[in-house]
JSON list of C-alpha atoms in Angstrom, two decimals:
[
{"chain": "A", "resi": 5, "resn": "GLN", "atom": "CA", "xyz": [189.59, 101.10, 71.91]},
{"chain": "A", "resi": 6, "resn": "VAL", "atom": "CA", "xyz": [190.62, 98.38, 74.53]},
{"chain": "A", "resi": 7, "resn": "GLN", "atom": "CA", "xyz": [191.75, 95.08, 73.17]},
{"chain": "A", "resi": 8, "resn": "MET", "atom": "CA", "xyz": [190.99, 91.74, 75.06]},
{"chain": "A", "resi": 9, "resn": "VAL", "atom": "CA", "xyz": [192.70, 88.75, 74.86]},
{"chain": "A", "resi": 10, "resn": "GLU", "atom": "CA", "xyz": [191.09, 85.43, 76.83]},
{"chain": "A", "resi": 11, "resn": "SER", "atom": "CA", "xyz": [193.37, 82.56, 78.12]},
{"chain": "A", "resi": 12, "resn": "GLY", "atom": "CA", "xyz": [193.09, 79.99, 80.44]},
{"chain": "A", "resi": 13, "resn": "GLY", "atom": "CA", "xyz": [190.59, 77.31, 78.62]},
{"chain": "A", "resi": 14, "resn": "GLY", "atom": "CA", "xyz": [191.44, 73.70, 78.34]},
{"chain": "A", "resi": 15, "resn": "LEU", "atom": "CA", "xyz": [189.92, 69.84, 78.76]},
{"chain": "A", "resi": 16, "resn": "VAL", "atom": "CA", "xyz": [188.49, 69.36, 82.12]},
{"chain": "A", "resi": 17, "resn": "GLN", "atom": "CA", "xyz": [186.65, 66.49, 83.71]},
{"chain": "A", "resi": 18, "resn": "ALA", "atom": "CA", "xyz": [183.05, 67.06, 84.79]},
{"chain": "A", "resi": 19, "resn": "GLY", "atom": "CA", "xyz": [183.32, 68.58, 88.39]},
{"chain": "A", "resi": 20, "resn": "GLY", "atom": "CA", "xyz": [186.66, 70.07, 87.75]},
{"chain": "A", "resi": 21, "resn": "SER", "atom": "CA", "xyz": [187.73, 73.98, 87.78]},
{"chain": "A", "resi": 22, "resn": "LEU", "atom": "CA", "xyz": [189.33, 76.13, 85.09]},
{"chain": "A", "resi": 23, "resn": "ARG", "atom": "CA", "xyz": [190.10, 79.88, 85.57]},
{"chain": "A", "resi": 24, "resn": "LEU", "atom": "CA", "xyz": [189.71, 82.12, 82.79]},
{"chain": "A", "resi": 25, "resn": "SER", "atom": "CA", "xyz": [191.80, 85.25, 82.24]},
{"chain": "A", "resi": 26, "resn": "CYS", "atom": "CA", "xyz": [190.95, 88.49, 79.99]},
{"chain": "A", "resi": 27, "resn": "ALA", "atom": "CA", "xyz": [194.31, 90.46, 79.47]},
{"chain": "A", "resi": 28, "resn": "ALA", "atom": "CA", "xyz": [193.15, 94.22, 78.67]},
{"chain": "A", "resi": 29, "resn": "SER", "atom": "CA", "xyz": [195.47, 96.71, 76.88]},
{"chain": "A", "resi": 30, "resn": "GLY", "atom": "CA", "xyz": [194.67, 100.04, 75.18]},
{"chain": "A", "resi": 31, "resn": "ARG", "atom": "CA", "xyz": [192.31, 102.42, 76.84]},
{"chain": "A", "resi": 32, "resn": "THR", "atom": "CA", "xyz": [191.90, 102.46, 80.47]},
{"chain": "A", "resi": 33, "resn": "PHE", "atom": "CA", "xyz": [190.38, 99.40, 81.63]},
{"chain": "A", "resi": 34, "resn": "ASN", "atom": "CA", "xyz": [189.38, 100.34, 84.54]},
{"chain": "A", "resi": 35, "resn": "ASN", "atom": "CA", "xyz": [186.97, 102.68, 83.17]},
{"chain": "A", "resi": 36, "resn": "TYR", "atom": "CA", "xyz": [184.83, 99.98, 81.84]},
{"chain": "A", "resi": 37, "resn": "ALA", "atom": "CA", "xyz": [182.56, 96.76, 82.96]},
{"chain": "A", "resi": 38, "resn": "MET", "atom": "CA", "xyz": [183.46, 93.41, 81.65]},
{"chain": "A", "resi": 39, "resn": "GLY", "atom": "CA", "xyz": [181.32, 90.73, 80.84]},
{"chain": "A", "resi": 40, "resn": "TRP", "atom": "CA", "xyz": [182.06, 86.95, 80.13]},
{"chain": "A", "resi": 41, "resn": "PHE", "atom": "CA", "xyz": [179.76, 85.16, 77.64]},
{"chain": "A", "resi": 42, "resn": "ARG", "atom": "CA", "xyz": [180.03, 81.42, 75.95]},
{"chain": "A", "resi": 43, "resn": "GLN", "atom": "CA", "xyz": [178.81, 80.20, 72.41]},
{"chain": "A", "resi": 44, "resn": "ALA", "atom": "CA", "xyz": [178.55, 76.23, 72.23]},
{"chain": "A", "resi": 45, "resn": "PRO", "atom": "CA", "xyz": [178.57, 74.55, 68.74]},
{"chain": "A", "resi": 46, "resn": "GLY", "atom": "CA", "xyz": [174.94, 75.45, 67.09]},
{"chain": "A", "resi": 47, "resn": "LYS", "atom": "CA", "xyz": [173.75, 77.85, 69.75]},
{"chain": "A", "resi": 48, "resn": "GLU", "atom": "CA", "xyz": [173.52, 81.87, 70.17]},
{"chain": "A", "resi": 49, "resn": "ARG", "atom": "CA", "xyz": [176.01, 83.38, 72.17]},
{"chain": "A", "resi": 50, "resn": "GLU", "atom": "CA", "xyz": [175.12, 83.83, 75.83]},
{"chain": "A", "resi": 51, "resn": "PHE", "atom": "CA", "xyz": [175.70, 85.86, 78.76]},
{"chain": "A", "resi": 52, "resn": "VAL", "atom": "CA", "xyz": [177.61, 84.22, 81.96]},
{"chain": "A", "resi": 53, "resn": "ALA", "atom": "CA", "xyz": [178.54, 87.02, 83.93]},
{"chain": "A", "resi": 54, "resn": "ALA", "atom": "CA", "xyz": [179.47, 90.72, 84.57]},
{"chain": "A", "resi": 55, "resn": "ILE", "atom": "CA", "xyz": [181.18, 92.97, 86.77]},
{"chain": "A", "resi": 56, "resn": "THR", "atom": "CA", "xyz": [180.96, 96.68, 87.16]},
{"chain": "A", "resi": 57, "resn": "TRP", "atom": "CA", "xyz": [184.34, 99.24, 86.42]},
{"chain": "A", "resi": 58, "resn": "ASN", "atom": "CA", "xyz": [185.38, 99.01, 90.41]},
{"chain": "A", "resi": 59, "resn": "GLY", "atom": "CA", "xyz": [184.30, 95.11, 90.85]},
{"chain": "A", "resi": 60, "resn": "VAL", "atom": "CA", "xyz": [181.37, 96.38, 93.56]},
{"chain": "A", "resi": 61, "resn": "ILE", "atom": "CA", "xyz": [178.57, 94.33, 91.74]},
{"chain": "A", "resi": 62, "resn": "ALA", "atom": "CA", "xyz": [178.69, 91.10, 89.77]},
{"chain": "A", "resi": 63, "resn": "ASN", "atom": "CA", "xyz": [176.18, 89.64, 87.60]},
{"chain": "A", "resi": 64, "resn": "TYR", "atom": "CA", "xyz": [175.38, 86.13, 86.90]},
{"chain": "A", "resi": 65, "resn": "ALA", "atom": "CA", "xyz": [173.37, 83.97, 84.74]},
{"chain": "A", "resi": 66, "resn": "ASP", "atom": "CA", "xyz": [170.99, 81.52, 86.55]},
{"chain": "A", "resi": 67, "resn": "SER", "atom": "CA", "xyz": [172.88, 78.65, 84.86]},
{"chain": "A", "resi": 68, "resn": "VAL", "atom": "CA", "xyz": [176.28, 79.43, 86.62]},
{"chain": "A", "resi": 69, "resn": "LYS", "atom": "CA", "xyz": [175.30, 81.04, 89.79]},
{"chain": "A", "resi": 70, "resn": "GLY", "atom": "CA", "xyz": [176.93, 79.42, 92.60]},
{"chain": "A", "resi": 71, "resn": "ARG", "atom": "CA", "xyz": [179.65, 77.65, 90.55]},
{"chain": "A", "resi": 72, "resn": "PHE", "atom": "CA", "xyz": [181.56, 80.62, 88.59]},
{"chain": "A", "resi": 73, "resn": "THR", "atom": "CA", "xyz": [182.73, 83.63, 90.11]},
{"chain": "A", "resi": 74, "resn": "ILE", "atom": "CA", "xyz": [183.77, 86.81, 88.25]},
{"chain": "A", "resi": 75, "resn": "SER", "atom": "CA", "xyz": [186.60, 89.15, 89.43]},
{"chain": "A", "resi": 76, "resn": "ARG", "atom": "CA", "xyz": [188.94, 91.56, 88.45]},
{"chain": "A", "resi": 77, "resn": "ASP", "atom": "CA", "xyz": [192.51, 93.36, 89.25]},
{"chain": "A", "resi": 78, "resn": "ASN", "atom": "CA", "xyz": [192.49, 96.94, 87.64]},
{"chain": "A", "resi": 79, "resn": "ALA", "atom": "CA", "xyz": [196.05, 97.31, 88.81]},
{"chain": "A", "resi": 80, "resn": "LYS", "atom": "CA", "xyz": [196.98, 94.26, 86.27]},
{"chain": "A", "resi": 81, "resn": "ASN", "atom": "CA", "xyz": [194.51, 95.05, 83.89]},
{"chain": "A", "resi": 82, "resn": "THR", "atom": "CA", "xyz": [192.97, 91.75, 83.87]},
{"chain": "A", "resi": 83, "resn": "GLY", "atom": "CA", "xyz": [189.86, 90.11, 84.52]},
{"chain": "A", "resi": 84, "resn": "TYR", "atom": "CA", "xyz": [189.07, 86.87, 86.03]},
{"chain": "A", "resi": 85, "resn": "LEU", "atom": "CA", "xyz": [186.50, 84.10, 85.36]},
{"chain": "A", "resi": 86, "resn": "GLN", "atom": "CA", "xyz": [186.52, 81.24, 88.26]},
{"chain": "A", "resi": 87, "resn": "MET", "atom": "CA", "xyz": [184.68, 78.27, 87.07]},
{"chain": "A", "resi": 88, "resn": "ASN", "atom": "CA", "xyz": [184.07, 75.00, 89.73]},
{"chain": "A", "resi": 89, "resn": "SER", "atom": "CA", "xyz": [181.76, 72.18, 89.38]},
{"chain": "A", "resi": 90, "resn": "LEU", "atom": "CA", "xyz": [182.23, 72.31, 85.58]},
{"chain": "A", "resi": 91, "resn": "LYS", "atom": "CA", "xyz": [179.23, 70.24, 83.66]},
{"chain": "A", "resi": 92, "resn": "PRO", "atom": "CA", "xyz": [179.64, 68.90, 79.98]},
{"chain": "A", "resi": 93, "resn": "GLU", "atom": "CA", "xyz": [176.78, 71.72, 79.31]},
{"chain": "A", "resi": 94, "resn": "ASP", "atom": "CA", "xyz": [179.63, 74.36, 80.02]},
{"chain": "A", "resi": 95, "resn": "THR", "atom": "CA", "xyz": [181.43, 73.61, 76.91]},
{"chain": "A", "resi": 96, "resn": "ALA", "atom": "CA", "xyz": [181.71, 76.22, 74.73]},
{"chain": "A", "resi": 97, "resn": "VAL", "atom": "CA", "xyz": [183.90, 79.01, 73.38]},
{"chain": "A", "resi": 98, "resn": "TYR", "atom": "CA", "xyz": [184.28, 82.07, 76.07]},
{"chain": "A", "resi": 99, "resn": "TYR", "atom": "CA", "xyz": [184.46, 85.61, 75.43]},
{"chain": "A", "resi": 100, "resn": "CYS", "atom": "CA", "xyz": [185.68, 88.50, 77.21]},
{"chain": "A", "resi": 101, "resn": "ALA", "atom": "CA", "xyz": [184.26, 91.90, 76.55]},
{"chain": "A", "resi": 102, "resn": "ALA", "atom": "CA", "xyz": [184.53, 95.56, 77.70]},
{"chain": "A", "resi": 103, "resn": "GLY", "atom": "CA", "xyz": [181.12, 97.60, 77.79]},
{"chain": "A", "resi": 104, "resn": "ARG", "atom": "CA", "xyz": [179.86, 100.66, 79.63]},
{"chain": "A", "resi": 105, "resn": "THR", "atom": "CA", "xyz": [177.68, 98.58, 82.02]},
{"chain": "A", "resi": 106, "resn": "ALA", "atom": "CA", "xyz": [177.86, 95.28, 83.66]},
{"chain": "A", "resi": 107, "resn": "THR", "atom": "CA", "xyz": [174.69, 93.85, 81.64]},
{"chain": "A", "resi": 108, "resn": "TRP", "atom": "CA", "xyz": [173.77, 90.76, 80.01]},
{"chain": "A", "resi": 109, "resn": "ASP", "atom": "CA", "xyz": [172.92, 92.48, 76.45]},
{"chain": "A", "resi": 110, "resn": "PRO", "atom": "CA", "xyz": [175.80, 91.87, 74.31]},
{"chain": "A", "resi": 111, "resn": "THR", "atom": "CA", "xyz": [174.99, 94.71, 72.29]},
{"chain": "A", "resi": 112, "resn": "GLN", "atom": "CA", "xyz": [176.00, 96.86, 74.92]},
{"chain": "A", "resi": 113, "resn": "TYR", "atom": "CA", "xyz": [179.66, 95.54, 74.78]},
{"chain": "A", "resi": 114, "resn": "PHE", "atom": "CA", "xyz": [181.99, 97.34, 72.59]},
{"chain": "A", "resi": 115, "resn": "SER", "atom": "CA", "xyz": [185.34, 95.21, 72.61]},
{"chain": "A", "resi": 116, "resn": "TRP", "atom": "CA", "xyz": [185.29, 91.46, 72.31]},
{"chain": "A", "resi": 117, "resn": "GLY", "atom": "CA", "xyz": [188.35, 89.06, 72.55]},
{"chain": "A", "resi": 118, "resn": "GLN", "atom": "CA", "xyz": [188.84, 86.14, 70.30]},
{"chain": "A", "resi": 119, "resn": "GLY", "atom": "CA", "xyz": [187.68, 83.48, 72.80]},
{"chain": "A", "resi": 120, "resn": "THR", "atom": "CA", "xyz": [189.15, 80.61, 74.74]},
{"chain": "A", "resi": 121, "resn": "GLN", "atom": "CA", "xyz": [187.87, 76.94, 74.04]},
{"chain": "A", "resi": 122, "resn": "VAL", "atom": "CA", "xyz": [186.50, 75.21, 77.18]},
{"chain": "A", "resi": 123, "resn": "THR", "atom": "CA", "xyz": [185.54, 71.40, 77.12]},
{"chain": "A", "resi": 124, "resn": "VAL", "atom": "CA", "xyz": [184.17, 69.45, 79.88]},
{"chain": "A", "resi": 125, "resn": "SER", "atom": "CA", "xyz": [184.25, 65.78, 79.46]},
{"chain": "A", "resi": 126, "resn": "SER", "atom": "CA", "xyz": [181.62, 63.63, 81.22]}
]
């Protein structure tokens, strides 16, 4: 298994930026796609972005397209989510996950981190 640990969350004003990191350990990180999901209070977990094992293809939810950028550094076993122009509706716990394909479907991911809180104030 590969273990995932998120960091970089915090409190930011609307319009600001944050960069989340996802450190992977265990089995070879660069064998797997990586996804970011989020869950707001009272809502279901939703897809944010995903990237293929080699970083060539990235997919985004419509709600974050043009504002968020997913990337990875396989040499460092770390993935990232750069979040710009943040909105209050981006407030959620953000999770990274490792999976076989860079898909929006959370059931295709087999290893999840514990999450990091992102709060955007208006």
